[in-house]
Amino acid sequence: MSKTIQCIIVDDEPIAREILESHLAKINKVDVVAGCKSAVEAFNIISSKKVDLIFLDINMPEISGLSFAKSINKNIKIIFTTAYREYAVDGFDLQAVDYLLKPISFERLLQAINKYFDENTPVQSNAPVEIVLEKSDFIFVRSDRKMIKICFSDIRFIESLSDYIKIHLNDKTVITRETIANIEAKLPQKDFIRVHRSFIVSLAGIDSFTNELVEIQKKQIPISRSYKKEVLRKLENV
C-alpha cells in the first residue's frame, strides 16, 4: 500500500486554495496539512511538520514560488500552480513533479497526483489512487471570469441554455459555460433529479408536483415523457 501524502497548498489567492482543497478532498491517501497564503507561512509549516508535497503558486508577493522552491529541502516534492504558461520551463528546471495551469480541473490534478505516486512509490507497491465520490458538498463553476463556489444545498434547479447552464440558487442565478450532462455528473444523485432534457431540480427545493410538472420558487418546470416514470417513482418515495 502506498503511504498517505502529507501536502500543503501555497497560494496568495483564497479561491485558488479552496479549489485545490476541494479537489484533493476527493482523493484518498492525500492529506492537506495546511493552506498558506505566502512562502513565509509555508516555511514555518515545513519547519514544524512533515510535508511530502507542496502545491506551489509561482507568482506571489514578496517571495516567489520559484525562489521558495530553490530554498527548501529537495526531498519535498513540488507541483507548481500558476495562471501564467510562460513559467513552465522554469518550473520544470527545478525538477518539479508537474506544472498545473489555472483554472485546475480535477482530472488534471489527478494526473499530477498519479505522477507523484509513480515517481515516489516503491516498485513492489502498485496500489492505485482511490477516488472518493460525492465527498464535497459544493463545486466551483466559472462565471464572469472568476470561479464561483456553488453549495449543493443552495441550488433550487438548473436550466440548460444550449452550451450554457443557468444555476438557480436561493437568492441569485449563476450562468456558466457547461453542458447539463456534465453538471449532472457532478451533483449528488440522492439530492437531485433530471426531470427534462433541459432541467435538473433539487428534491429539497420542490414546493409541489403533479404528473406533468414540478413547481419550484413559483416556476413550473415540465416533467418530460422520457423522465416521467423515474421522476414520479423517486418523488413518491422521498
Coordinates of C-alpha atoms in Angstrom, one line a residue:
M1 CA 0.0 0.0 0.0
S2 CA 1.3 3.5 -0.9
K3 CA 1.6 5.9 2.1
T4 CA -0.6 8.9 2.6
I5 CA 0.9 12.1 1.1
Q6 CA 1.2 15.0 3.5
C7 CA 0.8 18.1 1.4
I8 CA 0.4 21.9 1.7
I9 CA -1.1 24.4 -0.6
V10 CA 0.7 27.7 -1.0
D11 CA -1.2 30.4 -2.9
D12 CA -2.0 34.1 -2.1
E13 CA -5.4 33.7 -3.7
P14 CA -8.0 32.2 -1.2
I15 CA -10.3 31.0 -4.0
A16 CA -7.4 29.1 -5.6
R17 CA -6.6 27.4 -2.3
E18 CA -10.3 26.5 -1.9
I19 CA -10.5 24.9 -5.3
L20 CA -7.4 22.7 -4.7
E21 CA -8.6 21.7 -1.3
S22 CA -12.0 20.7 -2.8
H23 CA -10.3 18.6 -5.5
L24 CA -7.9 17.0 -3.0
A25 CA -10.6 16.1 -0.6
K26 CA -11.9 13.6 -3.2
I27 CA -8.6 11.6 -3.3
N28 CA -7.7 9.0 -0.7
K29 CA -4.1 8.9 0.6
V30 CA -3.8 12.7 0.3
D31 CA -4.0 14.9 3.4
V32 CA -3.9 18.6 3.2
V33 CA -1.8 19.7 6.2
A34 CA -2.2 23.4 5.7
G35 CA -3.2 26.1 3.3
C36 CA -0.7 29.0 3.2
K37 CA -1.1 32.5 1.6
S38 CA 2.7 33.2 1.5
A39 CA 6.1 31.5 1.2
V40 CA 6.8 32.6 4.8
E41 CA 3.8 30.8 6.2
A42 CA 4.8 27.7 4.2
F43 CA 8.3 27.8 5.5
N44 CA 7.0 27.8 9.1
I45 CA 4.8 24.8 8.3
I46 CA 7.5 22.7 6.7
S47 CA 9.8 23.6 9.6
S48 CA 7.4 22.1 12.2
K49 CA 5.6 19.4 10.3
K50 CA 6.3 16.5 7.9
V51 CA 5.4 17.6 4.4
D52 CA 5.9 15.4 1.3
L53 CA 4.4 17.6 -1.4
I54 CA 3.7 21.3 -2.0
F55 CA 1.2 22.7 -4.4
L56 CA 3.0 26.0 -5.0
D57 CA 1.8 29.1 -6.8
I58 CA 4.6 30.7 -8.8
N59 CA 3.5 34.4 -8.9
M60 CA 3.3 35.5 -5.2
P61 CA 4.2 38.8 -3.5
E62 CA 7.5 39.2 -1.5
I63 CA 8.9 35.7 -2.2
S64 CA 8.0 34.0 -5.5
G65 CA 7.2 30.3 -5.7
L66 CA 10.3 29.7 -7.8
S67 CA 12.6 31.4 -5.1
F68 CA 10.9 29.4 -2.3
A69 CA 11.3 26.1 -4.2
K70 CA 15.0 26.7 -4.5
S71 CA 15.4 27.2 -0.8
I72 CA 13.7 24.1 0.6
N73 CA 14.7 20.5 1.2
K74 CA 14.9 18.7 -2.1
N75 CA 13.1 15.7 -0.5
I76 CA 9.9 17.8 -0.5
K77 CA 8.4 17.5 -4.0
I78 CA 6.8 20.4 -5.8
I79 CA 3.7 20.7 -8.1
F80 CA 3.7 24.2 -9.4
T81 CA 0.4 26.0 -10.0
T82 CA 0.1 29.3 -12.0
A83 CA -2.1 31.2 -14.4
Y84 CA 1.0 32.0 -16.5
R85 CA 2.1 29.4 -19.0
E86 CA 5.5 31.2 -19.6
Y87 CA 6.7 30.0 -16.2
A88 CA 6.5 26.3 -17.2
V89 CA 10.2 26.0 -18.3
D90 CA 11.4 27.5 -15.0
G91 CA 9.2 25.1 -13.1
F92 CA 10.5 22.0 -14.8
D93 CA 14.1 23.2 -14.5
L94 CA 13.6 22.8 -10.7
Q95 CA 12.6 19.2 -11.3
A96 CA 9.0 19.7 -10.3
V97 CA 6.7 16.7 -10.3
D98 CA 4.3 18.7 -12.5
Y99 CA 3.1 22.1 -13.6
L100 CA -0.6 22.9 -13.5
L101 CA -2.2 25.8 -15.3
K102 CA -5.1 27.5 -13.7
P103 CA -8.0 27.0 -13.6
I104 CA -7.1 23.5 -12.5
S105 CA -9.6 20.7 -13.3
F106 CA -10.0 17.7 -11.1
E107 CA -8.9 15.4 -13.9
R108 CA -5.6 17.3 -14.5
L109 CA -4.9 17.4 -10.7
L110 CA -5.4 13.6 -10.5
Q111 CA -2.9 13.1 -13.3
A112 CA -0.3 15.1 -11.3
I113 CA -1.1 13.1 -8.1
N114 CA -0.7 9.8 -10.1
K115 CA 2.6 11.1 -11.5
Y116 CA 3.8 11.8 -7.9
F117 CA 2.9 8.2 -6.9
D118 CA 4.6 6.8 -9.9
E119 CA 7.8 8.6 -9.1
N120 CA 7.8 8.2 -5.3
T121 CA 6.2 4.8 -4.6
P122 CA 8.4 1.7 -4.2
V123 CA 8.3 -0.7 -7.2
Q124 CA 6.6 -3.5 -5.3
S125 CA 3.7 -1.3 -4.4
N126 CA 1.3 -0.8 -7.3
A127 CA -1.9 0.2 -5.4
P128 CA -3.9 2.7 -7.4
V129 CA -5.0 6.1 -6.1
E130 CA -8.6 5.7 -4.9
I131 CA -11.2 8.2 -5.7
V132 CA -13.9 9.1 -3.1
L133 CA -17.1 10.3 -4.9
E134 CA -19.6 12.8 -3.6
K135 CA -17.5 13.8 -0.6
S136 CA -17.6 17.6 -1.2
D137 CA -20.8 19.5 -0.6
F138 CA -20.0 22.2 -3.2
I139 CA -18.4 22.7 -6.6
F140 CA -16.8 25.7 -8.3
V141 CA -18.0 27.0 -11.7
R142 CA -16.6 29.7 -13.9
S143 CA -18.7 32.8 -14.4
D144 CA -17.8 36.4 -15.2
R145 CA -14.1 35.4 -15.5
K146 CA -13.9 34.0 -11.9
M147 CA -14.5 30.7 -10.2
I148 CA -17.7 30.9 -8.1
K149 CA -18.4 28.5 -5.2
I150 CA -21.8 26.8 -5.5
C151 CA -23.1 24.9 -2.4
F152 CA -25.4 22.0 -3.4
S153 CA -27.8 22.9 -0.6
D154 CA -28.3 26.4 -2.2
I155 CA -29.3 25.0 -5.7
R156 CA -33.1 25.1 -6.4
F157 CA -32.9 24.0 -10.1
I158 CA -30.6 24.1 -13.1
E159 CA -31.7 25.1 -16.6
S160 CA -29.9 24.3 -19.9
L161 CA -29.3 27.1 -22.3
S162 CA -27.6 25.2 -25.2
D163 CA -23.9 25.3 -24.4
Y164 CA -24.6 27.2 -21.1
I165 CA -26.5 26.4 -18.0
K166 CA -28.3 28.7 -15.6
I167 CA -28.0 27.6 -11.9
H168 CA -30.9 29.0 -9.9
L169 CA -29.9 29.4 -6.3
N170 CA -31.9 30.5 -3.2
D171 CA -31.1 34.2 -3.8
K172 CA -29.5 34.6 -7.3
T173 CA -28.7 32.8 -10.6
V174 CA -25.3 31.9 -12.0
I175 CA -24.6 31.3 -15.7
T176 CA -21.7 29.2 -16.7
R177 CA -20.5 27.6 -19.9
E178 CA -21.2 23.9 -19.3
T179 CA -23.5 21.2 -20.6
I180 CA -26.3 20.0 -18.4
A181 CA -25.0 16.4 -18.7
N182 CA -21.6 17.4 -17.3
I183 CA -23.1 19.3 -14.4
E184 CA -25.5 16.4 -13.7
A185 CA -22.5 14.1 -13.2
K186 CA -21.1 16.4 -10.5
L187 CA -24.2 16.5 -8.4
P188 CA -25.1 14.1 -5.6
Q189 CA -27.7 11.7 -7.1
K190 CA -29.6 11.4 -3.8
D191 CA -30.4 15.1 -3.8
F192 CA -31.0 16.0 -7.4
I193 CA -33.0 14.5 -10.3
R194 CA -33.2 15.2 -14.0
V195 CA -36.9 15.9 -15.0
H196 CA -36.4 17.1 -18.5
R197 CA -33.6 17.3 -21.1
S198 CA -33.3 21.0 -20.1
F199 CA -33.9 20.8 -16.3
I200 CA -32.4 19.3 -13.2
V201 CA -34.1 20.0 -9.9
S202 CA -33.2 19.8 -6.2
L203 CA -35.5 17.4 -4.4
A204 CA -35.5 19.6 -1.3
G205 CA -36.4 22.6 -3.4
I206 CA -39.7 21.2 -4.8
D207 CA -42.7 23.0 -3.5
S208 CA -45.3 20.8 -5.3
F209 CA -45.6 18.4 -8.2
T210 CA -48.1 16.7 -10.5
N211 CA -47.7 14.0 -13.1
E212 CA -46.8 16.7 -15.6
L213 CA -44.6 19.2 -13.7
V214 CA -42.8 20.3 -10.6
E215 CA -43.1 23.7 -9.0
I216 CA -40.0 25.5 -7.5
Q217 CA -39.9 29.1 -6.5
K218 CA -43.3 29.7 -8.3
K219 CA -41.7 28.4 -11.5
Q220 CA -43.5 25.4 -13.2
I221 CA -40.9 23.0 -14.6
P222 CA -42.2 20.3 -17.0
I223 CA -41.6 16.6 -16.5
S224 CA -40.9 15.1 -19.9
R225 CA -42.2 11.8 -21.0
S226 CA -38.8 10.1 -21.1
Y227 CA -38.1 11.0 -17.5
K228 CA -41.6 10.7 -16.0
K229 CA -41.5 7.2 -14.7
E230 CA -38.3 7.6 -12.8
V231 CA -39.2 11.1 -11.5
L232 CA -42.6 10.1 -10.2
R233 CA -41.1 6.9 -8.6
K234 CA -38.5 9.0 -6.8
L235 CA -40.8 11.8 -5.7
E236 CA -43.5 9.5 -4.4
N237 CA -40.8 7.7 -2.3
V238 CA -39.0 10.7 -0.9

